[in-house]
Amino acid sequence: AQKVTQAQTEISVVEKEDVTLDCVYETRDTTYYLFWYKQPPSGELVFLIRRNSFDEQNEISGRYSWNFQKSTSSFNFTITASQVVDSAVYFCALSEGFGLVFGAGTILRVKS
Amino acid sequence: DTGVSQDPRHKITKRGQNVTFRCDPISEHNRLYWYRQTLGQGPEFLTYFQNEAQLEKSRLLSDRFSAERPKGSFSTLEIQRTEQGDSAMYLCASNGQTSADTQYFGPGTRLTVL
């Protein structure tokens, strides 16, 4: 069965520090999709990125970057120069048939 | 273009009562999903519709849970005879072309069972 592990329960950083959120997944599928979502205090899940299993190219979007390594089944997320507004819970998710399997999430606290 | 909407945003009920939640997906999306999220956990998949057909419902938590999407547009999730353990956030999501497409989530309905 599919599984997503986010080993970091909570991370605290000071503004402008870089921070990496880890995600490790398990699947027997050869074709699958990985996602990152952000859940700010307001509660609504906000989509950040979707990657398919055939595309291992790293991606950068502004201060956000993602490192997908199939060999280690990891899909890590780095925020460069963190800001207070980045404080939220971040979820990594894996496609499973129709639904998504989510990790338990990492709470990121960015202090000014 | 409006996003996924859910109603109500909050619901407080007494144990044993029935509750119903509504989800309106993004208008051009034909796939709709329900999830449950408990405190400190990630969302947990419950059920899925493609148009009006419910294609996956084995993950519904018990036979007290049911969902419908009668006309392939909005959907309802009903919990009968609520229990305190049903207290959670109930999330709805939708997507379009394929089930692997990005799912866009609504704001959720927070249920509190007293």
mmCIF file of N, CA and C in Angstrom, chain B:
data_model
loop_
_atom_site.group_PDB
_atom_site.id
_atom_site.type_symbol
_atom_site.label_atom_id
_atom_site.label_comp_id
_atom_site.label_asym_id
_atom_site.label_seq_id
_atom_site.Cartn_x
_atom_site.Cartn_y
_atom_site.Cartn_z
ATOM 1 N N ASP B 1 -13.155 32.824 -11.910
ATOM 2 C CA ASP B 1 -13.406 31.395 -11.718
ATOM 3 C C ASP B 1 -13.438 31.090 -10.233
ATOM 4 N N THR B 2 -14.568 30.622 -9.725
ATOM 5 C CA THR B 2 -14.668 30.368 -8.291
ATOM 6 C C THR B 2 -14.055 29.017 -7.987
ATOM 7 N N GLY B 3 -13.584 28.890 -6.745
ATOM 8 C CA GLY B 3 -12.985 27.638 -6.326
ATOM 9 C C GLY B 3 -14.031 26.695 -5.778
ATOM 10 N N VAL B 4 -13.564 25.676 -5.069
ATOM 11 C CA VAL B 4 -14.457 24.724 -4.424
ATOM 12 C C VAL B 4 -15.071 25.397 -3.196
ATOM 13 N N SER B 5 -16.377 25.262 -3.047
ATOM 14 C CA SER B 5 -17.020 25.840 -1.873
ATOM 15 C C SER B 5 -17.687 24.738 -1.052
ATOM 16 N N GLN B 6 -17.750 24.968 0.252
ATOM 17 C CA GLN B 6 -18.357 23.996 1.153
ATOM 18 C C GLN B 6 -19.258 24.719 2.132
ATOM 19 N N ASP B 7 -20.329 24.041 2.502
ATOM 20 C CA ASP B 7 -21.297 24.629 3.411
ATOM 21 C C ASP B 7 -21.885 23.550 4.312
ATOM 22 N N PRO B 8 -22.010 23.797 5.620
ATOM 23 C CA PRO B 8 -21.551 24.988 6.331
ATOM 24 C C PRO B 8 -20.046 24.930 6.579
ATOM 25 N N ARG B 9 -19.500 26.005 7.084
ATOM 26 C CA ARG B 9 -18.084 25.998 7.435
ATOM 27 C C ARG B 9 -17.858 25.368 8.799
ATOM 28 N N HIS B 10 -18.860 25.523 9.660
ATOM 29 C CA HIS B 10 -18.775 24.936 10.999
ATOM 30 C C HIS B 10 -20.124 24.317 11.334
ATOM 31 N N LYS B 11 -20.060 23.178 12.037
ATOM 32 C CA LYS B 11 -21.292 22.528 12.464
ATOM 33 C C LYS B 11 -21.050 21.933 13.842
ATOM 34 N N ILE B 12 -21.921 22.313 14.772
ATOM 35 C CA ILE B 12 -21.875 21.729 16.112
ATOM 36 C C ILE B 12 -23.156 20.933 16.294
ATOM 37 N N THR B 13 -23.043 19.698 16.714
ATOM 38 C CA THR B 13 -24.216 18.862 16.865
ATOM 39 C C THR B 13 -24.083 17.995 18.106
ATOM 40 N N LYS B 14 -25.182 17.435 18.512
ATOM 41 C CA LYS B 14 -25.159 16.540 19.659
ATOM 42 C C LYS B 14 -25.027 15.102 19.172
ATOM 43 N N ARG B 15 -24.407 14.315 19.977
ATOM 44 C CA ARG B 15 -24.232 12.909 19.657
ATOM 45 C C ARG B 15 -25.563 12.271 19.323
ATOM 46 N N GLY B 16 -25.559 11.481 18.230
ATOM 47 C CA GLY B 16 -26.785 10.800 17.827
ATOM 48 C C GLY B 16 -27.566 11.506 16.734
ATOM 49 N N GLN B 17 -27.251 12.785 16.498
ATOM 50 C CA GLN B 17 -27.939 13.531 15.445
ATOM 51 C C GLN B 17 -27.324 13.216 14.082
ATOM 52 N N ASN B 18 -28.101 13.463 13.040
ATOM 53 C CA ASN B 18 -27.599 13.328 11.672
ATOM 54 C C ASN B 18 -27.133 14.689 11.170
ATOM 55 N N VAL B 19 -26.077 14.685 10.372
ATOM 56 C CA VAL B 19 -25.596 15.931 9.776
ATOM 57 C C VAL B 19 -25.349 15.711 8.283
ATOM 58 N N THR B 20 -25.495 16.790 7.527
ATOM 59 C CA THR B 20 -25.246 16.735 6.084
ATOM 60 C C THR B 20 -24.417 17.938 5.684
ATOM 61 N N PHE B 21 -23.392 17.677 4.889
ATOM 62 C CA PHE B 21 -22.517 18.739 4.396
ATOM 63 C C PHE B 21 -22.633 18.808 2.873
ATOM 64 N N ARG B 22 -22.442 20.015 2.366
ATOM 65 C CA ARG B 22 -22.536 20.204 0.925
ATOM 66 C C ARG B 22 -21.207 20.660 0.356
ATOM 67 N N CYS B 23 -20.912 20.227 -0.857
ATOM 68 C CA CYS B 23 -19.713 20.655 -1.584
ATOM 69 C C CYS B 23 -20.094 21.024 -3.008
ATOM 70 N N ASP B 24 -19.660 22.200 -3.426
ATOM 71 C CA ASP B 24 -19.810 22.623 -4.819
ATOM 72 C C ASP B 24 -18.429 22.672 -5.454
ATOM 73 N N PRO B 25 -18.151 21.817 -6.430
ATOM 74 C CA PRO B 25 -16.818 21.780 -7.034
ATOM 75 C C PRO B 25 -16.607 22.937 -7.996
ATOM 76 N N ILE B 26 -15.403 23.062 -8.483
ATOM 77 C CA ILE B 26 -15.108 24.004 -9.565
ATOM 78 C C ILE B 26 -15.969 23.583 -10.754
ATOM 79 N N SER B 27 -16.583 24.547 -11.411
ATOM 80 C CA SER B 27 -17.679 24.259 -12.333
ATOM 81 C C SER B 27 -17.317 23.284 -13.461
ATOM 82 N N GLU B 28 -16.145 23.357 -13.993
ATOM 83 C CA GLU B 28 -15.813 22.476 -15.120
ATOM 84 C C GLU B 28 -15.230 21.128 -14.693
ATOM 85 N N HIS B 29 -15.123 20.911 -13.393
ATOM 86 C CA HIS B 29 -14.548 19.662 -12.890
ATOM 87 C C HIS B 29 -15.619 18.582 -12.774
ATOM 88 N N ASN B 30 -15.322 17.389 -13.315
ATOM 89 C CA ASN B 30 -16.308 16.320 -13.202
ATOM 90 C C ASN B 30 -15.957 15.306 -12.117
ATOM 91 N N ARG B 31 -14.800 15.488 -11.474
ATOM 92 C CA ARG B 31 -14.414 14.565 -10.404
ATOM 93 C C ARG B 31 -14.468 15.277 -9.065
ATOM 94 N N LEU B 32 -14.985 14.576 -8.079
ATOM 95 C CA LEU B 32 -15.174 15.183 -6.760
ATOM 96 C C LEU B 32 -14.779 14.168 -5.690
ATOM 97 N N TYR B 33 -14.095 14.652 -4.670
ATOM 98 C CA TYR B 33 -13.529 13.789 -3.633
ATOM 99 C C TYR B 33 -13.918 14.321 -2.251
ATOM 100 N N TRP B 34 -14.098 13.401 -1.314
ATOM 101 C CA TRP B 34 -14.281 13.772 0.088
ATOM 102 C C TRP B 34 -13.137 13.187 0.909
ATOM 103 N N TYR B 35 -12.653 14.004 1.860
ATOM 104 C CA TYR B 35 -11.599 13.602 2.776
ATOM 105 C C TYR B 35 -12.015 13.983 4.194
ATOM 106 N N ARG B 36 -11.416 13.313 5.161
ATOM 107 C CA ARG B 36 -11.571 13.702 6.563
ATOM 108 C C ARG B 36 -10.184 14.009 7.123
ATOM 109 N N GLN B 37 -10.109 15.081 7.896
ATOM 110 C CA GLN B 37 -8.840 15.443 8.524
ATOM 111 C C GLN B 37 -9.046 15.620 10.017
ATOM 112 N N THR B 38 -8.362 14.802 10.808
ATOM 113 C CA THR B 38 -8.411 14.953 12.256
ATOM 114 C C THR B 38 -7.194 15.743 12.708
ATOM 115 N N LEU B 39 -7.259 16.228 13.926
ATOM 116 C CA LEU B 39 -6.244 17.139 14.445
ATOM 117 C C LEU B 39 -4.852 16.507 14.389
ATOM 118 N N GLY B 40 -3.922 17.231 13.781
ATOM 119 C CA GLY B 40 -2.550 16.763 13.740
ATOM 120 C C GLY B 40 -2.247 15.719 12.692
ATOM 121 N N GLN B 41 -3.221 15.455 11.830
ATOM 122 C CA GLN B 41 -3.035 14.448 10.783
ATOM 123 C C GLN B 41 -3.267 15.042 9.398
ATOM 124 N N GLY B 42 -2.798 14.323 8.386
ATOM 125 C CA GLY B 42 -3.118 14.720 7.032
ATOM 126 C C GLY B 42 -4.509 14.248 6.655
ATOM 127 N N PRO B 43 -5.067 14.807 5.588
ATOM 128 C CA PRO B 43 -6.389 14.366 5.139
ATOM 129 C C PRO B 43 -6.392 12.885 4.784
ATOM 130 N N GLU B 44 -7.546 12.267 5.024
ATOM 131 C CA GLU B 44 -7.733 10.839 4.767
ATOM 132 C C GLU B 44 -8.843 10.686 3.740
ATOM 133 N N PHE B 45 -8.561 10.011 2.641
ATOM 134 C CA PHE B 45 -9.520 9.859 1.543
ATOM 135 C C PHE B 45 -10.723 9.033 1.982
ATOM 136 N N LEU B 46 -11.918 9.506 1.621
ATOM 137 C CA LEU B 46 -13.147 8.796 1.975
ATOM 138 C C LEU B 46 -13.851 8.205 0.758
ATOM 139 N N THR B 47 -14.108 9.052 -0.256
ATOM 140 C CA THR B 47 -14.887 8.590 -1.386
ATOM 141 C C THR B 47 -14.680 9.510 -2.577
ATOM 142 N N TYR B 48 -15.133 9.052 -3.755
ATOM 143 C CA TYR B 48 -14.829 9.739 -5.021
ATOM 144 C C TYR B 48 -15.983 9.567 -6.002
ATOM 145 N N PHE B 49 -16.286 10.636 -6.724
ATOM 146 C CA PHE B 49 -17.303 10.619 -7.763
ATOM 147 C C PHE B 49 -16.704 11.055 -9.097
ATOM 148 N N GLN B 50 -17.118 10.388 -10.143
ATOM 149 C CA GLN B 50 -16.887 10.893 -11.494
ATOM 150 C C GLN B 50 -18.261 11.172 -12.070
ATOM 151 N N ASN B 51 -18.532 12.430 -12.302
ATOM 152 C CA ASN B 51 -19.900 12.877 -12.615
ATOM 153 C C ASN B 51 -20.810 12.399 -11.479
ATOM 154 N N GLU B 52 -21.901 11.705 -11.794
ATOM 155 C CA GLU B 52 -22.803 11.288 -10.719
ATOM 156 C C GLU B 52 -22.470 9.911 -10.165
ATOM 157 N N ALA B 53 -21.517 9.238 -10.774
ATOM 158 C CA ALA B 53 -21.191 7.875 -10.348
ATOM 159 C C ALA B 53 -20.175 7.875 -9.206
ATOM 160 N N GLN B 54 -20.525 7.149 -8.149
ATOM 161 C CA GLN B 54 -19.612 7.006 -7.018
ATOM 162 C C GLN B 54 -18.721 5.801 -7.293
ATOM 163 N N LEU B 55 -17.468 6.058 -7.675
ATOM 164 C CA LEU B 55 -16.595 4.992 -8.145
ATOM 165 C C LEU B 55 -15.768 4.348 -7.052
ATOM 166 N N GLU B 56 -15.711 4.972 -5.903
ATOM 167 C CA GLU B 56 -14.934 4.401 -4.807
ATOM 168 C C GLU B 56 -15.596 4.811 -3.507
ATOM 169 N N LYS B 57 -16.052 3.842 -2.739
ATOM 170 C CA LYS B 57 -16.661 4.173 -1.462
ATOM 171 C C LYS B 57 -16.247 3.219 -0.358
ATOM 172 N N SER B 58 -15.287 2.364 -0.646
ATOM 173 C CA SER B 58 -14.872 1.396 0.368
ATOM 174 C C SER B 58 -14.157 2.044 1.545
ATOM 175 N N ARG B 59 -13.700 3.284 1.342
ATOM 176 C CA ARG B 59 -12.970 3.956 2.411
ATOM 177 C C ARG B 59 -13.873 4.761 3.344
ATOM 178 N N LEU B 60 -15.143 4.801 3.046
ATOM 179 C CA LEU B 60 -16.051 5.461 3.990
ATOM 180 C C LEU B 60 -15.938 4.750 5.331
ATOM 181 N N LEU B 61 -15.920 5.509 6.386
ATOM 182 C CA LEU B 61 -15.467 5.018 7.677
ATOM 183 C C LEU B 61 -16.399 4.002 8.324
ATOM 184 N N SER B 62 -17.661 4.099 8.012
ATOM 185 C CA SER B 62 -18.626 3.125 8.519
ATOM 186 C C SER B 62 -19.901 3.277 7.692
ATOM 187 N N ASP B 63 -20.869 2.410 7.946
ATOM 188 C CA ASP B 63 -22.118 2.520 7.190
ATOM 189 C C ASP B 63 -22.948 3.714 7.646
ATOM 190 N N ARG B 64 -22.482 4.447 8.628
ATOM 191 C CA ARG B 64 -23.174 5.693 9.011
ATOM 192 C C ARG B 64 -22.836 6.828 8.042
ATOM 193 N N PHE B 65 -21.803 6.626 7.253
ATOM 194 C CA PHE B 65 -21.362 7.647 6.299
ATOM 195 C C PHE B 65 -21.895 7.309 4.904
ATOM 196 N N SER B 66 -22.440 8.327 4.244
ATOM 197 C CA SER B 66 -22.867 8.131 2.865
ATOM 198 C C SER B 66 -22.686 9.432 2.107
ATOM 199 N N ALA B 67 -22.528 9.318 0.805
ATOM 200 C CA ALA B 67 -22.348 10.502 -0.029
ATOM 201 C C ALA B 67 -23.148 10.342 -1.304
ATOM 202 N N GLU B 68 -23.571 11.478 -1.848
ATOM 203 C CA GLU B 68 -24.325 11.481 -3.097
ATOM 204 C C GLU B 68 -23.848 12.620 -3.977
ATOM 205 N N ARG B 69 -24.074 12.448 -5.255
ATOM 206 C CA ARG B 69 -23.850 13.521 -6.221
ATOM 207 C C ARG B 69 -24.880 13.328 -7.324
ATOM 208 N N PRO B 70 -26.118 13.611 -7.022
ATOM 209 C CA PRO B 70 -27.245 13.179 -7.875
ATOM 210 C C PRO B 70 -27.222 13.694 -9.302
ATOM 211 N N LYS B 71 -26.779 14.893 -9.536
ATOM 212 C CA LYS B 71 -26.809 15.439 -10.888
ATOM 213 C C LYS B 71 -25.408 15.697 -11.424
ATOM 214 N N GLY B 72 -24.423 15.148 -10.760
ATOM 215 C CA GLY B 72 -23.057 15.324 -11.237
ATOM 216 C C GLY B 72 -22.495 16.707 -11.002
ATOM 217 N N SER B 73 -23.186 17.494 -10.160
ATOM 218 C CA SER B 73 -22.639 18.824 -9.862
ATOM 219 C C SER B 73 -22.224 18.858 -8.393
ATOM 220 N N PHE B 74 -23.079 19.386 -7.508
ATOM 221 C CA PHE B 74 -22.717 19.424 -6.093
ATOM 222 C C PHE B 74 -22.833 18.038 -5.488
ATOM 223 N N SER B 75 -22.225 17.884 -4.329
ATOM 224 C CA SER B 75 -22.269 16.605 -3.609
ATOM 225 C C SER B 75 -22.631 16.861 -2.156
ATOM 226 N N THR B 76 -23.218 15.854 -1.527
ATOM 227 C CA THR B 76 -23.489 15.915 -0.096
ATOM 228 C C THR B 76 -22.847 14.716 0.598
ATOM 229 N N LEU B 77 -22.386 14.964 1.794
ATOM 230 C CA LEU B 77 -21.859 13.905 2.661
ATOM 231 C C LEU B 77 -22.722 13.890 3.905
ATOM 232 N N GLU B 78 -23.301 12.744 4.213
ATOM 233 C CA GLU B 78 -24.163 12.632 5.386
ATOM 234 C C GLU B 78 -23.540 11.693 6.394
ATOM 235 N N ILE B 79 -23.618 12.080 7.652
ATOM 236 C CA ILE B 79 -23.219 11.204 8.754
ATOM 237 C C ILE B 79 -24.455 10.998 9.619
ATOM 238 N N GLN B 80 -24.837 9.768 9.772
ATOM 239 C CA GLN B 80 -25.992 9.455 10.620
ATOM 240 C C GLN B 80 -25.525 9.060 12.011
ATOM 241 N N ARG B 81 -26.363 9.359 12.984
ATOM 242 C CA ARG B 81 -26.106 8.949 14.379
ATOM 243 C C ARG B 81 -24.683 9.315 14.779
ATOM 244 N N THR B 82 -24.381 10.595 14.702
ATOM 245 C CA THR B 82 -23.014 11.047 14.935
ATOM 246 C C THR B 82 -22.480 10.603 16.292
ATOM 247 N N GLU B 83 -21.165 10.393 16.308
ATOM 248 C CA GLU B 83 -20.441 10.024 17.523
ATOM 249 C C GLU B 83 -19.351 11.062 17.761
ATOM 250 N N GLN B 84 -18.856 11.134 18.975
ATOM 251 C CA GLN B 84 -17.835 12.136 19.284
ATOM 252 C C GLN B 84 -16.591 11.931 18.433
ATOM 253 N N GLY B 85 -16.302 10.710 18.069
ATOM 254 C CA GLY B 85 -15.150 10.411 17.221
ATOM 255 C C GLY B 85 -15.282 10.915 15.803
ATOM 256 N N ASP B 86 -16.481 11.359 15.428
ATOM 257 C CA ASP B 86 -16.670 11.920 14.083
ATOM 258 C C ASP B 86 -16.210 13.374 14.019
ATOM 259 N N SER B 87 -15.911 13.972 15.162
ATOM 260 C CA SER B 87 -15.445 15.358 15.166
ATOM 261 C C SER B 87 -14.158 15.466 14.364
ATOM 262 N N ALA B 88 -14.174 16.317 13.351
ATOM 263 C CA ALA B 88 -13.045 16.428 12.421
ATOM 264 C C ALA B 88 -13.357 17.541 11.430
ATOM 265 N N MET B 89 -12.396 17.780 10.536
ATOM 266 C CA MET B 89 -12.622 18.659 9.394
ATOM 267 C C MET B 89 -12.930 17.763 8.197
ATOM 268 N N TYR B 90 -14.007 18.078 7.495
ATOM 269 C CA TYR B 90 -14.377 17.325 6.301
ATOM 270 C C TYR B 90 -14.094 18.193 5.086
ATOM 271 N N LEU B 91 -13.218 17.679 4.237
ATOM 272 C CA LEU B 91 -12.729 18.437 3.087
ATOM 273 C C LEU B 91 -13.270 17.853 1.794
ATOM 274 N N CYS B 92 -13.541 18.732 0.873
ATOM 275 C CA CYS B 92 -13.976 18.343 -0.457
ATOM 276 C C CYS B 92 -12.942 18.857 -1.459
ATOM 277 N N ALA B 93 -12.710 18.100 -2.509
ATOM 278 C CA ALA B 93 -11.773 18.505 -3.555
ATOM 279 C C ALA B 93 -12.354 18.137 -4.907
ATOM 280 N N SER B 94 -11.872 18.792 -5.947
ATOM 281 C CA SER B 94 -12.314 18.430 -7.293
ATOM 282 C C SER B 94 -11.155 18.536 -8.270
ATOM 283 N N ASN B 95 -11.288 17.802 -9.379
ATOM 284 C CA ASN B 95 -10.356 17.961 -10.483
ATOM 285 C C ASN B 95 -11.040 17.568 -11.782
ATOM 286 N N GLY B 96 -10.290 17.731 -12.882
ATOM 287 C CA GLY B 96 -10.932 17.641 -14.184
ATOM 288 C C GLY B 96 -10.587 16.424 -15.000
ATOM 289 N N GLN B 97 -9.627 16.553 -15.881
ATOM 290 C CA GLN B 97 -9.437 15.595 -16.959
ATOM 291 C C GLN B 97 -9.220 14.158 -16.522
ATOM 292 N N THR B 98 -8.303 13.951 -15.583
ATOM 293 C CA THR B 98 -8.027 12.591 -15.115
ATOM 294 C C THR B 98 -7.951 12.604 -13.603
ATOM 295 N N SER B 99 -8.029 11.415 -13.022
ATOM 296 C CA SER B 99 -7.957 11.332 -11.564
ATOM 297 C C SER B 99 -6.569 11.698 -11.052
ATOM 298 N N ALA B 100 -5.544 11.742 -11.934
ATOM 299 C CA ALA B 100 -4.196 12.110 -11.506
ATOM 300 C C ALA B 100 -3.967 13.606 -11.545
ATOM 301 N N ASP B 101 -4.932 14.341 -12.062
ATOM 302 C CA ASP B 101 -4.791 15.794 -12.094
ATOM 303 C C ASP B 101 -4.784 16.363 -10.685
ATOM 304 N N THR B 102 -4.299 17.564 -10.571
ATOM 305 C CA THR B 102 -4.255 18.230 -9.274
ATOM 306 C C THR B 102 -5.653 18.352 -8.692
ATOM 307 N N GLN B 103 -5.795 17.993 -7.433
ATOM 308 C CA GLN B 103 -7.050 18.182 -6.726
ATOM 309 C C GLN B 103 -7.007 19.536 -6.023
ATOM 310 N N TYR B 104 -8.060 20.295 -6.212
ATOM 311 C CA TYR B 104 -8.198 21.595 -5.565
ATOM 312 C C TYR B 104 -9.216 21.473 -4.439
ATOM 313 N N PHE B 105 -8.816 21.952 -3.281
ATOM 314 C CA PHE B 105 -9.607 21.728 -2.075
ATOM 315 C C PHE B 105 -10.465 22.935 -1.708
ATOM 316 N N GLY B 106 -11.586 22.640 -1.085
ATOM 317 C CA GLY B 106 -12.430 23.664 -0.501
ATOM 318 C C GLY B 106 -11.956 24.002 0.901
ATOM 319 N N PRO B 107 -12.647 24.953 1.552
ATOM 320 C CA PRO B 107 -12.228 25.410 2.887
ATOM 321 C C PRO B 107 -12.552 24.428 4.007
ATOM 322 N N GLY B 108 -13.381 23.430 3.712
ATOM 323 C CA GLY B 108 -13.702 22.424 4.714
ATOM 324 C C GLY B 108 -14.897 22.781 5.577
ATOM 325 N N THR B 109 -15.482 21.745 6.167
ATOM 326 C CA THR B 109 -16.523 21.894 7.179
ATOM 327 C C THR B 109 -15.992 21.287 8.469
ATOM 328 N N ARG B 110 -15.924 22.103 9.505
ATOM 329 C CA ARG B 110 -15.444 21.592 10.793
ATOM 330 C C ARG B 110 -16.640 21.110 11.605
ATOM 331 N N LEU B 111 -16.636 19.833 11.919
ATOM 332 C CA LEU B 111 -17.726 19.222 12.681
ATOM 333 C C LEU B 111 -17.278 18.997 14.120
ATOM 334 N N THR B 112 -18.107 19.449 15.040
ATOM 335 C CA THR B 112 -17.899 19.177 16.464
ATOM 336 C C THR B 112 -19.112 18.427 16.985
ATOM 337 N N VAL B 113 -18.877 17.245 17.521
ATOM 338 C CA VAL B 113 -19.960 16.436 18.084
ATOM 339 C C VAL B 113 -19.832 16.464 19.610
ATOM 340 N N LEU B 114 -20.870 16.998 20.246
ATOM 341 C CA LEU B 114 -20.830 17.129 21.715
ATOM 342 C C LEU B 114 -21.378 15.889 22.405
#
